[in-house]
CSV table of N, CA and C and ligand atoms in Angstrom, one decimal:
chain,number,residue,atom,x,y,z
A,1,UNK,N,81.2,60.0,8.9
A,1,UNK,CA,82.5,59.4,9.2
A,1,UNK,C,83.2,59.1,7.9
A,2,UNK,N,82.6,58.4,7.0
A,2,UNK,CA,83.2,58.0,5.8
A,2,UNK,C,82.6,58.8,4.6
A,3,UNK,N,83.2,59.8,4.1
A,3,UNK,CA,82.6,60.5,2.9
A,3,UNK,C,82.5,59.5,1.8
A,4,UNK,N,81.5,59.7,0.9
A,4,UNK,CA,81.4,58.8,-0.2
A,4,UNK,C,82.7,58.9,-1.1
A,5,UNK,N,83.3,57.8,-1.4
A,5,UNK,CA,84.5,57.8,-2.2
A,5,UNK,C,84.2,58.0,-3.7
A,6,UNK,N,84.9,58.9,-4.3
A,6,UNK,CA,84.7,58.9,-5.7
A,6,UNK,C,85.5,57.8,-6.3
A,7,UNK,N,85.3,57.5,-7.6
A,7,UNK,CA,86.1,56.4,-8.2
A,7,UNK,C,85.3,55.2,-8.3
A,8,UNK,N,85.4,54.3,-7.4
A,8,UNK,CA,84.8,53.0,-7.6
A,8,UNK,C,83.4,52.9,-7.2
A,9,UNK,N,82.5,53.1,-8.2
A,9,UNK,CA,81.1,53.1,-8.0
A,9,UNK,C,80.5,51.7,-7.7
A,10,UNK,N,81.3,50.7,-8.0
A,10,UNK,CA,80.8,49.4,-7.9
A,10,UNK,C,81.1,48.8,-6.5
A,11,UNK,N,81.9,49.6,-5.7
A,11,UNK,CA,82.1,49.1,-4.3
A,11,UNK,C,80.8,49.0,-3.6
A,12,UNK,N,80.5,47.9,-3.0
A,12,UNK,CA,79.3,47.8,-2.3
A,12,UNK,C,79.4,48.6,-1.0
A,13,UNK,N,78.3,49.3,-0.7
A,13,UNK,CA,78.2,50.0,0.6
A,13,UNK,C,77.9,49.0,1.7
A,14,UNK,N,78.9,48.9,2.6
A,14,UNK,CA,78.8,47.8,3.6
A,14,UNK,C,77.7,48.1,4.6
A,15,UNK,N,77.4,49.3,4.9
A,15,UNK,CA,76.3,49.6,5.8
A,15,UNK,C,75.0,49.1,5.2
A,16,UNK,N,74.8,49.3,3.9
A,16,UNK,CA,73.6,48.8,3.2
A,16,UNK,C,73.6,47.3,3.3
A,17,UNK,N,74.7,46.7,3.1
A,17,UNK,CA,74.7,45.2,3.1
A,17,UNK,C,74.2,44.7,4.5
A,18,UNK,N,74.7,45.4,5.5
A,18,UNK,CA,74.3,45.0,6.9
A,18,UNK,C,72.8,45.1,7.1
A,19,UNK,N,72.3,46.3,6.6
A,19,UNK,CA,70.9,46.5,6.8
A,19,UNK,C,70.0,45.6,6.0
A,20,UNK,N,70.5,45.3,4.8
A,20,UNK,CA,69.8,44.3,4.0
A,20,UNK,C,69.7,43.0,4.7
A,21,UNK,N,70.8,42.6,5.4
A,21,UNK,CA,70.8,41.3,6.1
A,21,UNK,C,70.1,41.5,7.5
A,22,UNK,N,69.5,42.6,7.7
A,22,UNK,CA,68.8,42.9,9.0
A,22,UNK,C,69.7,42.8,10.2
A,23,UNK,N,71.0,43.2,10.0
A,23,UNK,CA,71.9,43.2,11.1
A,23,UNK,C,72.1,44.7,11.5
A,24,UNK,N,72.3,44.8,12.8
A,24,UNK,CA,72.6,46.2,13.3
A,24,UNK,C,73.9,46.6,12.7
A,25,UNK,N,74.0,47.9,12.4
A,25,UNK,CA,75.3,48.4,11.8
A,25,UNK,C,76.1,48.9,13.0
A,26,UNK,N,77.2,48.1,13.3
A,26,UNK,CA,78.1,48.4,14.4
A,26,UNK,C,79.4,48.7,13.8
A,27,UNK,N,80.2,49.5,14.5
A,27,UNK,CA,81.5,49.9,14.0
A,27,UNK,C,82.4,48.7,13.6
A,28,UNK,N,82.4,47.7,14.4
A,28,UNK,CA,83.2,46.5,14.2
A,28,UNK,C,82.8,45.8,12.9
A,29,UNK,N,81.5,45.6,12.7
A,29,UNK,CA,81.0,45.0,11.5
A,29,UNK,C,81.3,45.8,10.2
A,30,UNK,N,81.1,47.1,10.3
A,30,UNK,CA,81.5,47.9,9.2
A,30,UNK,C,83.0,47.8,8.9
A,31,UNK,N,83.8,47.9,9.9
A,31,UNK,CA,85.2,47.9,9.8
A,31,UNK,C,85.7,46.6,9.1
A,32,UNK,N,85.2,45.5,9.6
A,32,UNK,CA,85.6,44.2,9.0
A,32,UNK,C,85.2,44.0,7.6
A,33,UNK,N,83.9,44.4,7.3
A,33,UNK,CA,83.5,44.3,6.0
A,33,UNK,C,84.3,45.2,5.0
A,34,UNK,N,84.6,46.4,5.5
A,34,UNK,CA,85.4,47.3,4.7
A,34,UNK,C,86.8,46.8,4.4
A,35,UNK,N,87.4,46.2,5.5
A,35,UNK,CA,88.7,45.6,5.3
A,35,UNK,C,88.7,44.4,4.2
A,36,UNK,N,87.6,43.6,4.4
A,36,UNK,CA,87.5,42.5,3.4
A,36,UNK,C,87.2,43.0,2.0
A,37,UNK,N,86.4,44.0,1.9
A,37,UNK,CA,86.0,44.6,0.6
A,37,UNK,C,87.2,45.2,0.0
A,38,UNK,N,88.0,46.0,0.7
A,38,UNK,CA,89.1,46.7,0.1
A,38,UNK,C,90.4,45.9,-0.1
A,39,UNK,N,90.4,44.7,0.3
A,39,UNK,CA,91.5,43.8,0.1
A,39,UNK,C,91.3,43.2,-1.3
A,40,UNK,N,92.2,42.3,-1.7
A,40,UNK,CA,91.9,41.5,-2.9
A,40,UNK,C,90.9,40.5,-2.6
A,41,UNK,N,90.3,40.5,-1.4
A,41,UNK,CA,89.2,39.6,-1.2
A,41,UNK,C,89.5,38.3,-0.5
A,42,UNK,N,90.8,38.1,-0.2
A,42,UNK,CA,91.1,36.8,0.4
A,42,UNK,C,92.1,36.9,1.6
A,43,UNK,N,91.6,37.6,2.6
A,43,UNK,CA,92.4,37.7,3.8
A,43,UNK,C,92.1,36.6,4.8
A,44,UNK,N,93.1,36.2,5.6
A,44,UNK,CA,92.8,35.3,6.6
A,44,UNK,C,92.4,36.1,7.9
A,45,UNK,N,91.9,35.4,8.9
A,45,UNK,CA,91.4,36.1,10.1
A,45,UNK,C,92.6,36.9,10.8
A,46,UNK,N,93.8,36.3,10.8
A,46,UNK,CA,94.9,37.1,11.5
A,46,UNK,C,95.2,38.4,10.8
A,47,UNK,N,95.1,38.3,9.5
A,47,UNK,CA,95.4,39.5,8.7
A,47,UNK,C,94.3,40.6,8.9
A,48,UNK,N,93.1,40.1,8.9
A,48,UNK,CA,91.9,41.0,9.2
A,48,UNK,C,92.1,41.6,10.6
A,49,UNK,N,92.4,40.8,11.5
A,49,UNK,CA,92.6,41.3,12.9
A,49,UNK,C,93.7,42.3,12.9
A,50,UNK,N,94.8,42.1,12.2
A,50,UNK,CA,96.0,43.0,12.2
A,50,UNK,C,95.5,44.4,11.7
A,51,UNK,N,94.8,44.3,10.5
A,51,UNK,CA,94.3,45.6,9.9
A,51,UNK,C,93.3,46.2,10.8
A,52,UNK,N,92.4,45.5,11.4
A,52,UNK,CA,91.4,46.0,12.2
A,52,UNK,C,92.0,46.8,13.4
A,53,UNK,N,93.1,46.3,14.0
A,53,UNK,CA,93.7,46.9,15.1
A,53,UNK,C,94.3,48.2,14.8
A,54,UNK,N,94.7,48.4,13.5
A,54,UNK,CA,95.2,49.7,13.1
A,54,UNK,C,94.2,50.8,13.2
A,55,UNK,N,92.9,50.4,13.1
A,55,UNK,CA,91.8,51.4,13.2
A,55,UNK,C,91.2,51.4,14.6
A,56,UNK,N,91.1,50.3,15.2
A,56,UNK,CA,90.5,50.2,16.5
A,56,UNK,C,91.5,49.3,17.4
A,57,UNK,N,92.5,50.0,18.0
A,57,UNK,CA,93.5,49.3,18.7
A,57,UNK,C,93.0,48.4,19.8
A,58,UNK,N,91.7,48.6,20.3
A,58,UNK,CA,91.3,47.7,21.4
A,58,UNK,C,90.4,46.6,20.9
A,59,UNK,N,90.2,46.4,19.6
A,59,UNK,CA,89.4,45.2,19.2
A,59,UNK,C,90.2,43.9,19.5
A,60,UNK,N,89.5,42.9,19.9
A,60,UNK,CA,90.1,41.7,20.3
A,60,UNK,C,90.0,40.6,19.1
A,61,UNK,N,90.9,39.7,19.2
A,61,UNK,CA,90.8,38.6,18.2
A,61,UNK,C,89.5,37.8,18.2
A,62,UNK,N,89.0,37.7,19.5
A,62,UNK,CA,87.8,36.9,19.6
A,62,UNK,C,86.6,37.7,19.0
A,63,UNK,N,86.6,39.0,19.1
A,63,UNK,CA,85.6,39.8,18.5
A,63,UNK,C,85.7,39.7,17.0
A,64,UNK,N,86.9,39.6,16.5
A,64,UNK,CA,87.0,39.5,15.0
A,64,UNK,C,86.5,38.1,14.6
A,65,UNK,N,86.8,37.1,15.3
A,65,UNK,CA,86.3,35.7,15.0
A,65,UNK,C,84.8,35.7,15.1
A,66,UNK,N,84.3,36.3,16.1
A,66,UNK,CA,82.8,36.2,16.4
A,66,UNK,C,82.1,37.0,15.2
A,67,UNK,N,82.6,38.2,14.9
A,67,UNK,CA,82.0,39.0,13.9
A,67,UNK,C,82.1,38.2,12.5
A,68,UNK,N,83.2,37.6,12.2
A,68,UNK,CA,83.4,36.9,11.0
A,68,UNK,C,82.4,35.8,10.9
A,69,UNK,N,82.2,35.1,12.0
A,69,UNK,CA,81.3,33.9,11.8
A,69,UNK,C,79.8,34.4,11.7
A,70,UNK,N,79.5,35.5,12.3
A,70,UNK,CA,78.2,36.1,12.2
A,70,UNK,C,78.0,36.5,10.7
A,71,UNK,N,79.0,37.2,10.2
A,71,UNK,CA,78.8,37.7,8.8
A,71,UNK,C,78.7,36.6,7.8
A,72,UNK,N,79.4,35.5,8.2
A,72,UNK,CA,79.4,34.3,7.3
A,72,UNK,C,78.0,33.7,7.4
A,73,UNK,N,77.5,33.5,8.6
A,73,UNK,CA,76.2,32.9,8.8
A,73,UNK,C,75.1,33.7,8.0
A,74,UNK,N,75.3,35.0,8.0
A,74,UNK,CA,74.3,35.9,7.3
A,74,UNK,C,74.5,36.0,5.8
A,75,UNK,N,75.5,35.3,5.4
A,75,UNK,CA,75.8,35.3,3.9
A,75,UNK,C,76.4,36.5,3.4
A,76,UNK,N,77.0,37.3,4.2
A,76,UNK,CA,77.7,38.5,3.7
A,76,UNK,C,79.1,38.3,3.3
A,77,UNK,N,79.7,37.3,4.0
A,77,UNK,CA,81.1,36.9,3.6
A,77,UNK,C,81.1,35.4,3.4
A,78,UNK,N,82.1,35.0,2.6
A,78,UNK,CA,82.2,33.6,2.3
A,78,UNK,C,83.6,33.2,2.9
A,79,UNK,N,83.6,32.0,3.5
A,79,UNK,CA,84.8,31.5,4.1
A,79,UNK,C,85.4,30.5,3.1
A,80,UNK,N,86.6,30.6,2.8
A,80,UNK,CA,87.3,29.7,1.9
A,80,UNK,C,88.3,28.9,2.6
A,81,UNK,N,88.2,27.6,2.5
A,81,UNK,CA,89.1,26.7,3.2
A,81,UNK,C,90.1,26.2,2.2
A,82,UNK,N,91.3,26.7,2.3
A,82,UNK,CA,92.3,26.2,1.3
A,82,UNK,C,93.1,25.0,1.9
A,83,UNK,N,93.4,25.1,3.2
A,83,UNK,CA,93.9,23.9,3.9
A,83,UNK,C,93.5,24.2,5.4
A,84,UNK,N,94.0,23.3,6.3
A,84,UNK,CA,93.5,23.3,7.6
A,84,UNK,C,93.7,24.6,8.3
A,85,UNK,N,94.9,25.2,8.1
A,85,UNK,CA,95.2,26.5,8.8
A,85,UNK,C,94.9,27.7,8.0
A,86,UNK,N,94.4,27.6,6.8
A,86,UNK,CA,94.2,28.8,6.0
A,86,UNK,C,92.8,29.0,5.6
A,87,UNK,N,92.0,29.8,6.4
A,87,UNK,CA,90.7,30.2,6.0
A,87,UNK,C,90.8,31.6,5.5
A,88,UNK,N,90.3,31.8,4.4
A,88,UNK,CA,90.2,33.2,3.9
A,88,UNK,C,88.8,33.7,3.8
A,89,UNK,N,88.6,35.0,3.8
A,89,UNK,CA,87.3,35.5,3.8
A,89,UNK,C,87.2,36.5,2.6
A,90,UNK,N,86.0,36.4,2.0
A,90,UNK,CA,85.8,37.4,0.9
A,90,UNK,C,84.3,37.8,1.0
A,91,UNK,N,84.1,39.0,0.4
A,91,UNK,CA,82.7,39.6,0.4
A,91,UNK,C,81.9,38.8,-0.5
A,92,UNK,N,80.6,38.6,-0.1
A,92,UNK,CA,79.7,37.8,-0.9
A,92,UNK,C,78.4,38.6,-1.1
A,93,UNK,N,78.6,39.8,-1.7
A,93,UNK,CA,77.5,40.7,-1.7
A,93,UNK,C,76.3,40.4,-2.6
A,94,UNK,N,76.6,39.6,-3.6
A,94,UNK,CA,75.6,39.3,-4.6
A,94,UNK,C,74.7,38.2,-4.2
A,95,UNK,N,75.0,37.5,-3.1
A,95,UNK,CA,74.3,36.4,-2.7
A,95,UNK,C,74.8,35.1,-3.3
A,96,UNK,N,75.3,35.2,-4.5
A,96,UNK,CA,75.9,34.1,-5.2
A,96,UNK,C,77.3,34.5,-5.6
A,97,UNK,N,78.2,33.7,-5.3
A,97,UNK,CA,79.6,34.0,-5.7
A,97,UNK,C,80.0,32.9,-6.7
A,98,UNK,N,79.9,33.3,-8.0
A,98,UNK,CA,80.2,32.3,-9.0
A,98,UNK,C,81.6,32.4,-9.5
A,99,UNK,N,82.5,32.4,-8.6
A,99,UNK,CA,83.9,32.2,-9.1
A,99,UNK,C,84.6,31.2,-8.2
A,100,UNK,N,85.7,30.8,-8.7
A,100,UNK,CA,86.4,29.7,-8.1
A,100,UNK,C,87.9,30.1,-7.8
A,101,UNK,N,88.6,29.2,-7.2
A,101,UNK,CA,90.0,29.7,-6.7
A,101,UNK,C,91.1,28.7,-7.1
A,102,UNK,N,92.2,29.3,-7.5
A,102,UNK,CA,93.5,28.6,-7.6
A,102,UNK,C,94.3,29.1,-6.4
A,103,UNK,N,94.9,28.2,-5.7
A,103,UNK,CA,95.6,28.6,-4.4
A,103,UNK,C,97.0,28.1,-4.5
A,104,UNK,N,98.0,29.0,-4.4
A,104,UNK,CA,99.4,28.6,-4.4
A,104,UNK,C,99.9,28.1,-3.1
A,105,UNK,N,100.3,26.9,-3.0
A,105,UNK,CA,100.8,26.3,-1.8
A,105,UNK,C,102.0,26.9,-1.2
A,106,UNK,N,102.7,27.6,-2.1
A,106,UNK,CA,104.0,28.2,-1.6
A,106,UNK,C,103.8,29.6,-1.0
A,107,UNK,N,103.2,30.5,-1.8
A,107,UNK,CA,103.1,31.9,-1.3
A,107,UNK,C,101.7,32.2,-0.9
A,108,UNK,N,100.8,31.3,-1.0
A,108,UNK,CA,99.5,31.6,-0.6
A,108,UNK,C,98.6,32.5,-1.5
A,109,UNK,N,99.2,32.8,-2.7
A,109,UNK,CA,98.4,33.6,-3.6
A,109,UNK,C,97.1,32.9,-4.0
A,110,UNK,N,96.1,33.7,-4.1
A,110,UNK,CA,94.8,33.2,-4.5
A,110,UNK,C,94.4,33.9,-5.8
A,111,UNK,N,94.1,33.1,-6.8
A,111,UNK,CA,93.7,33.6,-8.1
A,111,UNK,C,92.3,33.1,-8.4
A,112,UNK,N,91.4,34.1,-8.7
A,112,UNK,CA,90.0,33.7,-9.0
A,112,UNK,C,89.8,33.4,-10.5
A,113,UNK,N,89.0,32.5,-10.7
A,113,UNK,CA,88.6,32.2,-12.1
A,113,UNK,C,87.1,31.9,-12.2
A,114,UNK,N,86.6,32.1,-13.4
A,114,UNK,CA,85.3,31.7,-13.7
A,114,UNK,C,85.3,30.7,-14.8
A,115,UNK,N,84.4,29.8,-14.8
A,115,UNK,CA,84.4,28.8,-15.8
A,115,UNK,C,83.0,28.3,-16.1
A,116,UNK,N,82.6,28.4,-17.4
A,116,UNK,CA,81.3,27.8,-17.8
A,116,UNK,C,81.3,26.3,-17.6
A,117,UNK,N,82.4,25.7,-17.6
A,117,UNK,CA,82.5,24.2,-17.4
A,117,UNK,C,81.9,23.8,-16.1
A,118,UNK,N,82.2,24.7,-15.0
A,118,UNK,CA,81.6,24.3,-13.7
A,118,UNK,C,80.1,24.4,-13.7
A,119,UNK,N,79.6,25.4,-14.4
A,119,UNK,CA,78.1,25.4,-14.5
A,119,UNK,C,77.6,24.2,-15.3
A,120,UNK,N,78.3,23.9,-16.4
A,120,UNK,CA,77.8,22.7,-17.1
A,120,UNK,C,77.8,21.5,-16.2
A,121,UNK,N,78.9,21.4,-15.4
A,121,UNK,CA,79.0,20.2,-14.6
A,121,UNK,C,77.8,20.2,-13.6
A,122,UNK,N,77.5,21.3,-12.9
A,122,UNK,CA,76.5,21.3,-11.9
A,122,UNK,C,75.1,21.0,-12.6
A,123,UNK,N,74.9,21.6,-13.8
A,123,UNK,CA,73.6,21.3,-14.5
A,123,UNK,C,73.5,19.8,-14.8
A,124,UNK,N,74.6,19.3,-15.3
A,124,UNK,CA,74.6,17.9,-15.6
A,124,UNK,C,74.3,17.0,-14.4
A,125,UNK,N,74.9,17.3,-13.3
A,125,UNK,CA,74.7,16.6,-12.0
A,125,UNK,C,73.3,16.7,-11.6
A,126,UNK,N,72.8,17.9,-11.7
A,126,UNK,CA,71.4,18.2,-11.3
A,126,UNK,C,70.4,17.3,-12.0
A,127,UNK,N,70.7,17.2,-13.4
A,127,UNK,CA,69.8,16.3,-14.2
A,127,UNK,C,70.0,14.9,-13.9
A,128,UNK,N,71.3,14.5,-13.8
A,128,UNK,CA,71.6,13.1,-13.7
A,128,UNK,C,71.1,12.5,-12.4
A,129,UNK,N,71.2,13.3,-11.3
A,129,UNK,CA,70.9,12.7,-10.0
A,129,UNK,C,69.6,13.4,-9.4
A,130,UNK,N,68.9,14.1,-10.3
A,130,UNK,CA,67.7,14.8,-9.8
A,130,UNK,C,68.0,15.5,-8.5
A,131,UNK,N,69.1,16.3,-8.5
A,131,UNK,CA,69.6,16.9,-7.3
A,131,UNK,C,69.5,18.4,-7.4
A,132,UNK,N,69.0,19.0,-6.4
A,132,UNK,CA,68.9,20.5,-6.4
A,132,UNK,C,70.2,21.0,-5.8
A,133,UNK,N,71.1,21.6,-6.6
A,133,UNK,CA,72.4,22.0,-6.1
A,133,UNK,C,72.4,23.4,-5.5
A,134,UNK,N,72.9,23.4,-4.3
A,134,UNK,CA,73.0,24.7,-3.6
A,134,UNK,C,74.3,25.4,-3.8
A,135,UNK,N,75.4,24.6,-3.8
A,135,UNK,CA,76.7,25.2,-3.8
A,135,UNK,C,77.6,24.2,-4.5
A,136,UNK,N,78.6,24.7,-5.1
A,136,UNK,CA,79.7,23.9,-5.7
A,136,UNK,C,81.0,24.6,-5.5
A,137,UNK,N,81.9,24.0,-4.8
A,137,UNK,CA,83.2,24.6,-4.6
A,137,UNK,C,84.3,24.0,-5.4
A,138,UNK,N,85.0,24.8,-6.1
A,138,UNK,CA,86.2,24.3,-6.8
A,138,UNK,C,87.4,25.0,-6.3
A,139,UNK,N,88.3,24.3,-5.6
A,139,UNK,CA,89.5,24.9,-5.1
A,139,UNK,C,90.7,24.0,-5.7
A,140,UNK,N,91.5,24.7,-6.4
A,140,UNK,CA,92.6,24.0,-7.1
A,140,UNK,C,93.9,24.5,-6.4
A,141,UNK,N,94.8,23.6,-6.0
A,141,UNK,CA,96.0,24.1,-5.4
A,141,UNK,C,97.2,23.7,-6.2
A,142,UNK,N,98.3,24.4,-6.0
A,142,UNK,CA,99.5,24.1,-6.8
A,142,UNK,C,100.5,25.2,-6.6
A,143,UNK,N,101.3,25.4,-7.7
A,143,UNK,CA,102.3,26.4,-7.6
A,143,UNK,C,102.1,27.5,-8.7
A,144,UNK,N,102.1,28.7,-8.3
A,144,UNK,CA,101.9,29.8,-9.2
A,144,UNK,C,103.2,30.0,-10.0
A,145,UNK,N,103.1,30.7,-11.2
A,145,UNK,CA,104.3,30.8,-12.0
A,145,UNK,C,105.5,31.4,-11.3
A,146,UNK,N,105.3,32.4,-10.4
A,146,UNK,CA,106.4,33.0,-9.8
A,146,UNK,C,107.2,32.0,-8.8
A,147,UNK,N,106.4,31.3,-8.1
A,147,UNK,CA,107.0,30.3,-7.2
A,147,UNK,C,107.7,29.2,-8.0
A,148,UNK,N,107.1,28.8,-9.1
A,148,UNK,CA,107.8,27.8,-9.9
A,148,UNK,C,109.1,28.2,-10.4
A,149,UNK,N,109.1,29.5,-10.8
A,149,UNK,CA,110.4,30.1,-11.3
A,149,UNK,C,111.5,30.0,-10.2
A,150,UNK,N,111.1,30.4,-9.0
A,150,UNK,CA,112.0,30.4,-7.9
A,150,UNK,C,112.6,29.0,-7.6
A,151,UNK,N,111.7,28.0,-7.8
A,151,UNK,CA,112.2,26.6,-7.7
A,151,UNK,C,113.3,26.2,-8.7
A,152,UNK,N,113.2,26.8,-9.8
A,152,UNK,CA,114.1,26.4,-10.9
A,152,UNK,C,115.5,27.2,-10.8
A,153,UNK,N,115.5,28.3,-10.0
A,153,UNK,CA,116.7,29.1,-9.9
A,153,UNK,C,117.9,28.3,-9.3
B,1,LIG,ZN1,103.1,31.3,-5.4
B,2,LIG,ZN1,87.3,34.7,-4.4
């Protein structure tokens, strides 16, 4: 169905991800994972649904939600909560996603960043509280440069 794409060798093979998670490879799962993989990584469920319908016109929104929550439970995608109505999904193929997010309240842009300071903080907390840390989320919201410029016009 999908010939191997030349170019991006780093693109994770979504069927392999499913098999590694011991999930059956179904067209819906492959499709959703591919949509999430091929985007900038931060689509919300409605957008995923819209794109999925372009390929499978009969897919339902509830299938999309069900599949997303399964993929999330299996650790293949990560759900990002920027505010109550905006959940974004991104691929989490390495098992550990060590990046964090800046979220623009105006246009919804999501900018990823990495910071050694976050690692330092979690290491310090682990020591100080003798706590085994599983996850640390840093989500910073505000206005991106483009939206700030528009405010000043
Ligand atoms: Zn913005
Ligand atoms: Zn991200």
